[in-house]
CSV table of C-alpha atoms in Angstrom, one decimal:
chain,number,residue,atom,x,y,z
A,273,MET,CA,-16.2,-41.3,66.6
A,274,ALA,CA,-13.0,-39.9,65.3
A,275,ALA,CA,-11.1,-42.0,62.9
A,276,GLY,CA,-7.3,-42.2,62.8
A,277,LEU,CA,-5.1,-40.2,60.4
A,278,ALA,CA,-4.9,-41.4,56.9
A,279,GLU,CA,-2.4,-44.1,56.3
A,280,GLY,CA,1.0,-42.7,55.4
A,281,ALA,CA,0.1,-39.1,56.6
A,282,ASP,CA,3.2,-37.0,57.5
A,283,THR,CA,2.4,-36.0,61.1
A,284,SER,CA,5.6,-34.0,61.2
A,285,CYS,CA,4.0,-31.6,58.8
A,286,PRO,CA,1.2,-29.4,60.2
A,287,TRP,CA,-1.0,-30.3,57.3
A,288,GLY,CA,-0.4,-34.0,57.9
A,289,ARG,CA,-1.7,-33.7,61.5
A,290,VAL,CA,-5.2,-32.6,60.3
A,291,ASP,CA,-7.5,-35.6,60.4
A,292,TRP,CA,-10.2,-34.6,58.0
A,293,SER,CA,-12.4,-37.6,59.1
A,294,ALA,CA,-12.7,-36.2,62.6
A,295,PRO,CA,-16.3,-35.3,63.5
A,296,TRP,CA,-15.6,-31.7,64.2
A,297,LEU,CA,-14.3,-31.3,60.7
A,298,ALA,CA,-17.4,-32.8,58.9
A,299,PRO,CA,-18.8,-29.4,57.9
A,300,TRP,CA,-15.3,-28.4,56.6
A,301,ARG,CA,-13.9,-31.4,54.9
A,302,ALA,CA,-15.5,-31.1,51.4
A,303,VAL,CA,-13.9,-27.6,51.0
A,304,GLY,CA,-10.9,-27.8,53.3
A,305,GLU,CA,-9.3,-31.1,52.5
A,306,PRO,CA,-8.7,-30.4,48.8
A,307,LEU,CA,-7.3,-27.0,49.7
A,308,ALA,CA,-4.9,-28.5,52.3
A,309,GLN,CA,-3.7,-31.0,49.7
A,310,GLN,CA,-2.8,-28.1,47.4
A,311,VAL,CA,-0.8,-26.4,50.2
A,312,GLN,CA,0.9,-29.7,50.9
A,313,ARG,CA,2.1,-29.8,47.3
A,314,GLY,CA,3.6,-26.4,47.7
A,315,LEU,CA,1.0,-23.8,46.8
A,316,PRO,CA,1.0,-20.7,49.2
A,317,VAL,CA,-2.0,-20.7,51.4
A,318,SER,CA,-3.2,-17.4,50.0
A,319,GLN,CA,-3.3,-18.8,46.5
A,320,ALA,CA,-5.1,-22.0,47.5
A,321,LEU,CA,-7.7,-20.1,49.4
A,322,GLY,CA,-8.2,-17.7,46.5
A,323,GLY,CA,-8.7,-20.4,43.9
A,324,PRO,CA,-11.5,-20.7,41.4
A,325,HIS,CA,-14.1,-21.8,43.9
A,326,ALA,CA,-13.7,-18.9,46.3
A,327,ALA,CA,-16.2,-16.6,44.7
A,328,ALA,CA,-18.6,-16.8,47.7
A,329,ALA,CA,-16.0,-15.1,49.9
A,330,PRO,CA,-16.5,-11.3,50.2
A,331,VAL,CA,-12.7,-10.9,50.4
A,332,GLY,CA,-9.5,-12.1,48.6
A,333,PHE,CA,-6.4,-13.6,50.3
A,334,ALA,CA,-3.1,-11.9,50.1
A,335,PRO,CA,0.4,-12.6,51.3
A,336,GLN,CA,1.1,-11.3,54.9
A,337,ALA,CA,3.6,-8.8,53.4
A,338,GLU,CA,0.7,-6.8,51.8
A,339,LEU,CA,-0.4,-5.5,55.3
A,340,PRO,CA,1.1,-2.0,55.6
A,341,GLU,CA,3.3,-1.4,58.6
A,342,GLY,CA,1.3,0.2,61.4
A,343,MET,CA,-2.2,-0.6,59.9
A,344,ALA,CA,-4.6,-2.5,62.0
A,345,TYR,CA,-5.3,-6.0,60.5
A,346,GLU,CA,-9.0,-5.7,60.8
A,347,GLN,CA,-9.0,-2.2,59.2
A,348,PHE,CA,-6.9,-3.4,56.2
A,349,ILE,CA,-9.4,-6.3,55.6
A,350,PHE,CA,-12.4,-4.0,55.7
A,351,GLU,CA,-10.9,-1.4,53.4
A,352,ALA,CA,-9.0,-3.6,51.0
A,353,ARG,CA,-11.2,-6.6,51.1
A,354,ARG,CA,-8.1,-8.7,51.2
A,355,VAL,CA,-7.0,-10.9,54.2
A,356,PRO,CA,-3.3,-11.0,54.9
A,357,THR,CA,-2.4,-14.6,55.1
A,358,ARG,CA,0.6,-16.5,56.4
A,359,ASP,CA,1.5,-20.0,55.4
A,360,ASN,CA,0.4,-21.8,58.5
A,361,LEU,CA,-2.6,-23.7,59.8
A,362,HIS,CA,-3.9,-20.8,61.7
A,363,ASP,CA,-4.4,-18.6,58.7
A,364,PHE,CA,-5.5,-21.5,56.5
A,365,PHE,CA,-8.4,-22.1,58.9
A,366,ASN,CA,-9.2,-18.5,59.1
A,367,GLY,CA,-9.5,-18.4,55.3
A,368,LEU,CA,-11.6,-21.5,55.3
A,369,VAL,CA,-14.0,-19.9,57.7
A,370,TRP,CA,-14.1,-16.8,55.5
A,371,ARG,CA,-15.2,-19.2,52.6
A,372,GLN,CA,-17.8,-21.1,54.6
A,373,PHE,CA,-19.2,-18.3,56.7
A,374,PRO,CA,-18.8,-15.2,54.4
A,375,GLN,CA,-21.6,-13.2,55.9
A,376,THR,CA,-20.8,-13.7,59.4
A,377,LYS,CA,-17.1,-13.0,58.9
A,378,ARG,CA,-17.9,-9.8,57.1
A,379,ARG,CA,-20.2,-8.7,59.9
A,380,LEU,CA,-17.6,-9.3,62.5
A,381,ASN,CA,-15.0,-7.5,60.5
A,382,GLN,CA,-17.3,-4.6,59.9
A,383,LEU,CA,-17.9,-4.2,63.7
A,384,GLN,CA,-14.2,-4.4,64.4
A,385,ALA,CA,-13.4,-1.7,61.8
A,386,GLU,CA,-16.2,0.6,63.0
A,387,ALA,CA,-14.8,0.2,66.7
A,388,ILE,CA,-11.2,1.0,65.4
A,389,ALA,CA,-12.4,4.0,63.4
A,390,ARG,CA,-14.3,5.3,66.5
A,391,ASP,CA,-11.8,4.5,69.3
A,392,GLY,CA,-8.6,3.9,67.6
A,393,VAL,CA,-6.2,1.0,68.5
A,394,GLY,CA,-5.3,1.0,72.1
A,395,ALA,CA,-3.4,-1.3,74.4
A,396,VAL,CA,-6.8,-2.9,75.5
A,397,ARG,CA,-9.6,-3.8,73.2
A,398,GLY,CA,-13.1,-2.6,74.2
A,399,PRO,CA,-15.8,-5.1,75.3
A,400,LEU,CA,-17.3,-5.5,71.9
A,401,ARG,CA,-14.0,-6.0,70.1
A,402,ASP,CA,-12.8,-8.3,72.8
A,403,ALA,CA,-15.9,-10.4,72.5
A,404,ILE,CA,-15.7,-10.6,68.7
A,405,THR,CA,-12.1,-11.7,68.9
A,406,VAL,CA,-12.9,-14.5,71.4
A,407,PHE,CA,-15.7,-15.8,69.1
A,408,ASP,CA,-13.6,-15.3,65.9
A,409,GLU,CA,-10.7,-17.2,67.4
A,410,ASN,CA,-12.4,-19.8,69.6
A,411,GLY,CA,-16.1,-19.8,69.0
A,412,ALA,CA,-18.7,-22.5,68.0
A,413,VAL,CA,-22.4,-22.5,67.5
A,414,LEU,CA,-24.7,-25.1,69.1
A,415,ALA,CA,-28.2,-25.9,68.1
A,416,ALA,CA,-29.6,-28.2,70.9
A,417,PRO,CA,-32.7,-29.1,72.8
A,418,PRO,CA,-33.3,-26.6,75.8
A,419,ALA,CA,-32.4,-29.1,78.4
A,420,LEU,CA,-28.8,-29.4,77.0
A,421,TRP,CA,-28.5,-25.6,77.0
A,422,THR,CA,-29.8,-25.3,80.6
A,423,ALA,CA,-27.2,-27.9,81.7
A,424,LEU,CA,-24.4,-26.3,79.8
A,425,ALA,CA,-25.1,-22.8,81.0
A,426,ALA,CA,-25.1,-24.1,84.6
A,427,ARG,CA,-21.9,-26.2,83.9
A,428,GLN,CA,-23.7,-29.3,85.1
A,429,TRP,CA,-21.3,-31.6,83.2
A,430,GLN,CA,-22.6,-34.9,84.5
A,431,ARG,CA,-26.1,-34.0,83.5
A,432,LEU,CA,-25.0,-32.4,80.2
A,433,PHE,CA,-23.0,-35.4,79.1
A,434,VAL,CA,-24.1,-38.5,81.0
A,435,GLU,CA,-27.7,-38.1,82.1
A,436,LEU,CA,-28.8,-36.3,78.9
A,437,ARG,CA,-26.5,-38.1,76.6
A,438,PRO,CA,-29.2,-39.4,74.3
A,439,LEU,CA,-30.3,-35.8,73.6
A,440,TRP,CA,-27.1,-35.1,71.8
A,441,ARG,CA,-28.4,-37.0,68.8
A,442,GLU,CA,-30.7,-34.0,68.4
A,443,ALA,CA,-27.9,-31.4,68.7
A,444,ARG,CA,-25.5,-29.9,66.2
A,445,LEU,CA,-22.2,-28.3,67.2
A,446,VAL,CA,-20.4,-26.4,64.4
A,447,LEU,CA,-17.0,-24.9,65.1
A,448,PHE,CA,-16.3,-21.4,63.9
A,449,GLY,CA,-13.1,-20.2,65.5
A,450,HIS,CA,-10.0,-20.7,63.4
A,451,ALA,CA,-7.6,-21.0,66.4
A,452,LEU,CA,-10.0,-23.6,67.8
A,453,LEU,CA,-9.8,-25.6,64.6
A,454,GLU,CA,-6.1,-25.3,64.6
A,455,LYS,CA,-5.8,-26.6,68.2
A,456,LEU,CA,-7.8,-29.6,67.3
A,457,ALA,CA,-5.2,-30.7,64.8
A,458,SER,CA,-3.6,-32.0,67.9
A,459,PRO,CA,-6.6,-33.0,70.0
A,460,ARG,CA,-6.4,-32.8,73.8
A,461,LYS,CA,-9.0,-33.1,76.5
A,462,SER,CA,-8.5,-29.4,77.7
A,463,ILE,CA,-9.6,-27.7,74.5
A,464,VAL,CA,-12.6,-25.5,75.2
A,465,ALA,CA,-14.9,-23.6,72.8
A,466,HIS,CA,-16.9,-20.5,73.5
A,467,VAL,CA,-20.3,-21.6,72.4
A,468,TYR,CA,-23.3,-19.5,71.1
A,469,PRO,CA,-26.8,-20.8,70.9
A,470,ALA,CA,-28.4,-21.3,67.5
A,471,PRO,CA,-32.0,-22.2,66.6
A,472,ALA,CA,-32.7,-25.8,65.7
A,473,ALA,CA,-33.9,-25.2,62.2
A,474,MET,CA,-30.5,-24.8,60.5
A,475,ASN,CA,-30.4,-27.1,57.5
A,476,SER,CA,-27.1,-26.0,56.1
A,477,ILE,CA,-23.9,-24.0,56.8
A,478,ALA,CA,-25.4,-21.3,54.4
A,479,ASP,CA,-28.6,-21.1,56.6
A,480,LEU,CA,-26.4,-20.9,59.7
A,481,ASP,CA,-24.2,-18.2,58.3
A,482,ALA,CA,-27.2,-16.1,57.2
A,483,TRP,CA,-28.8,-16.4,60.6
A,484,LEU,CA,-25.7,-15.7,62.6
A,485,ALA,CA,-24.7,-12.7,60.6
A,486,GLY,CA,-28.1,-11.2,61.3
A,487,ASP,CA,-28.0,-12.1,65.0
A,488,VAL,CA,-24.7,-10.4,65.9
A,489,GLN,CA,-25.9,-7.3,67.8
A,490,PRO,CA,-23.2,-5.1,69.3
A,491,ALA,CA,-24.9,-4.6,72.7
A,492,ALA,CA,-25.6,-8.2,73.3
A,493,TRP,CA,-22.2,-9.4,72.1
A,494,ALA,CA,-20.3,-6.9,74.3
A,495,ALA,CA,-21.5,-9.0,77.2
A,496,LYS,CA,-19.9,-12.2,75.8
A,497,PRO,CA,-22.9,-14.4,75.6
A,498,PHE,CA,-20.9,-17.5,75.2
A,499,ALA,CA,-20.8,-20.7,77.2
A,500,PRO,CA,-17.6,-22.7,77.8
A,501,LEU,CA,-17.7,-26.2,76.3
A,502,PRO,CA,-14.8,-28.8,76.4
A,503,VAL,CA,-15.5,-30.0,72.9
A,504,LEU,CA,-13.9,-33.5,73.2
A,505,GLY,CA,-16.6,-34.2,75.8
A,506,VAL,CA,-19.3,-34.1,73.1
A,507,PRO,CA,-20.6,-37.6,72.7
A,508,GLY,CA,-19.4,-39.3,69.5
A,509,TRP,CA,-16.5,-36.9,69.1
A,510,TRP,CA,-13.7,-38.6,71.1
A,511,PRO,CA,-13.6,-42.3,72.0
A,512,ALA,CA,-12.1,-41.6,75.5
A,513,ASN,CA,-15.3,-39.9,76.6
A,514,GLU,CA,-17.1,-43.2,76.7
A,515,ALA,CA,-14.9,-44.3,79.6
A,516,PRO,CA,-16.3,-44.0,83.2
A,517,GLY,CA,-14.8,-41.0,85.0
A,518,PHE,CA,-14.0,-39.0,81.9
A,519,TYR,CA,-16.1,-36.1,83.0
A,520,ASP,CA,-14.8,-36.2,86.6
A,521,ASP,CA,-11.7,-34.1,85.7
A,522,ALA,CA,-12.4,-30.8,87.4
A,523,GLY,CA,-9.4,-29.2,85.7
A,524,VAL,CA,-11.3,-29.5,82.4
A,525,PHE,CA,-15.0,-29.7,83.4
A,526,ARG,CA,-14.8,-26.9,85.9
A,527,PRO,CA,-17.6,-26.2,88.4
A,528,PRO,CA,-19.6,-23.0,88.2
A,529,ARG,CA,-17.9,-19.9,89.6
A,530,ALA,CA,-19.0,-19.0,93.1
A,531,GLN,CA,-21.4,-16.1,93.3
A,532,ALA,CA,-20.0,-13.1,94.9
A,533,LEU,CA,-21.8,-12.1,98.2
A,534,PRO,CA,-23.8,-8.9,98.0
């Protein structure tokens, strides 16, 4: 279960709100916590992310001012291989995902850039760009027994989290979206991830990255093949979900949408 913030942490500072002992940050802590400490000491986020251990990332990190006026953010990254970065948690976590999931981030950026080159930048994104943006900002990957996936897809929350609770010991949920990671700096029950299914045999983040980058296919992703998951309902992720009635909150654990009549 999530531990408290470190003793003496400055919660008035956005970096001080990040609880690196939280279960959802377990895959990110070894890389992310030392970088966050550098930023807390005054180093710009772009410099911290682009430090000596960033060789695996297929991009560099630049101050936001390097983005030319009128140029699409995704297009600039694809062409310049540099990510415009502000000094905030949102962009810090984005850079952290680039470092941990370099192949997947590069694939998503490639598809965004190709869509921009083909269709231009309009007031409304097309289905593929919209889906990529949803996952890039708020996505997660879940490797789980089939019974859990069936319950999740059907939004059978009591079955998913109560009846099948022991099966969660066989599941692994890895957060991907940088906005999702940012939101969890101030955890609240209503935070929902857009979850994509992964095979069980993922032994490391590197394995997961290689698989996910190869699995992103435009036609399938344009249909948004994601399932909504209130992440603080995951067993072991939040002490409150041990309490009776936690999953009865229909404002968070919403029932399936009614099917339209033919």
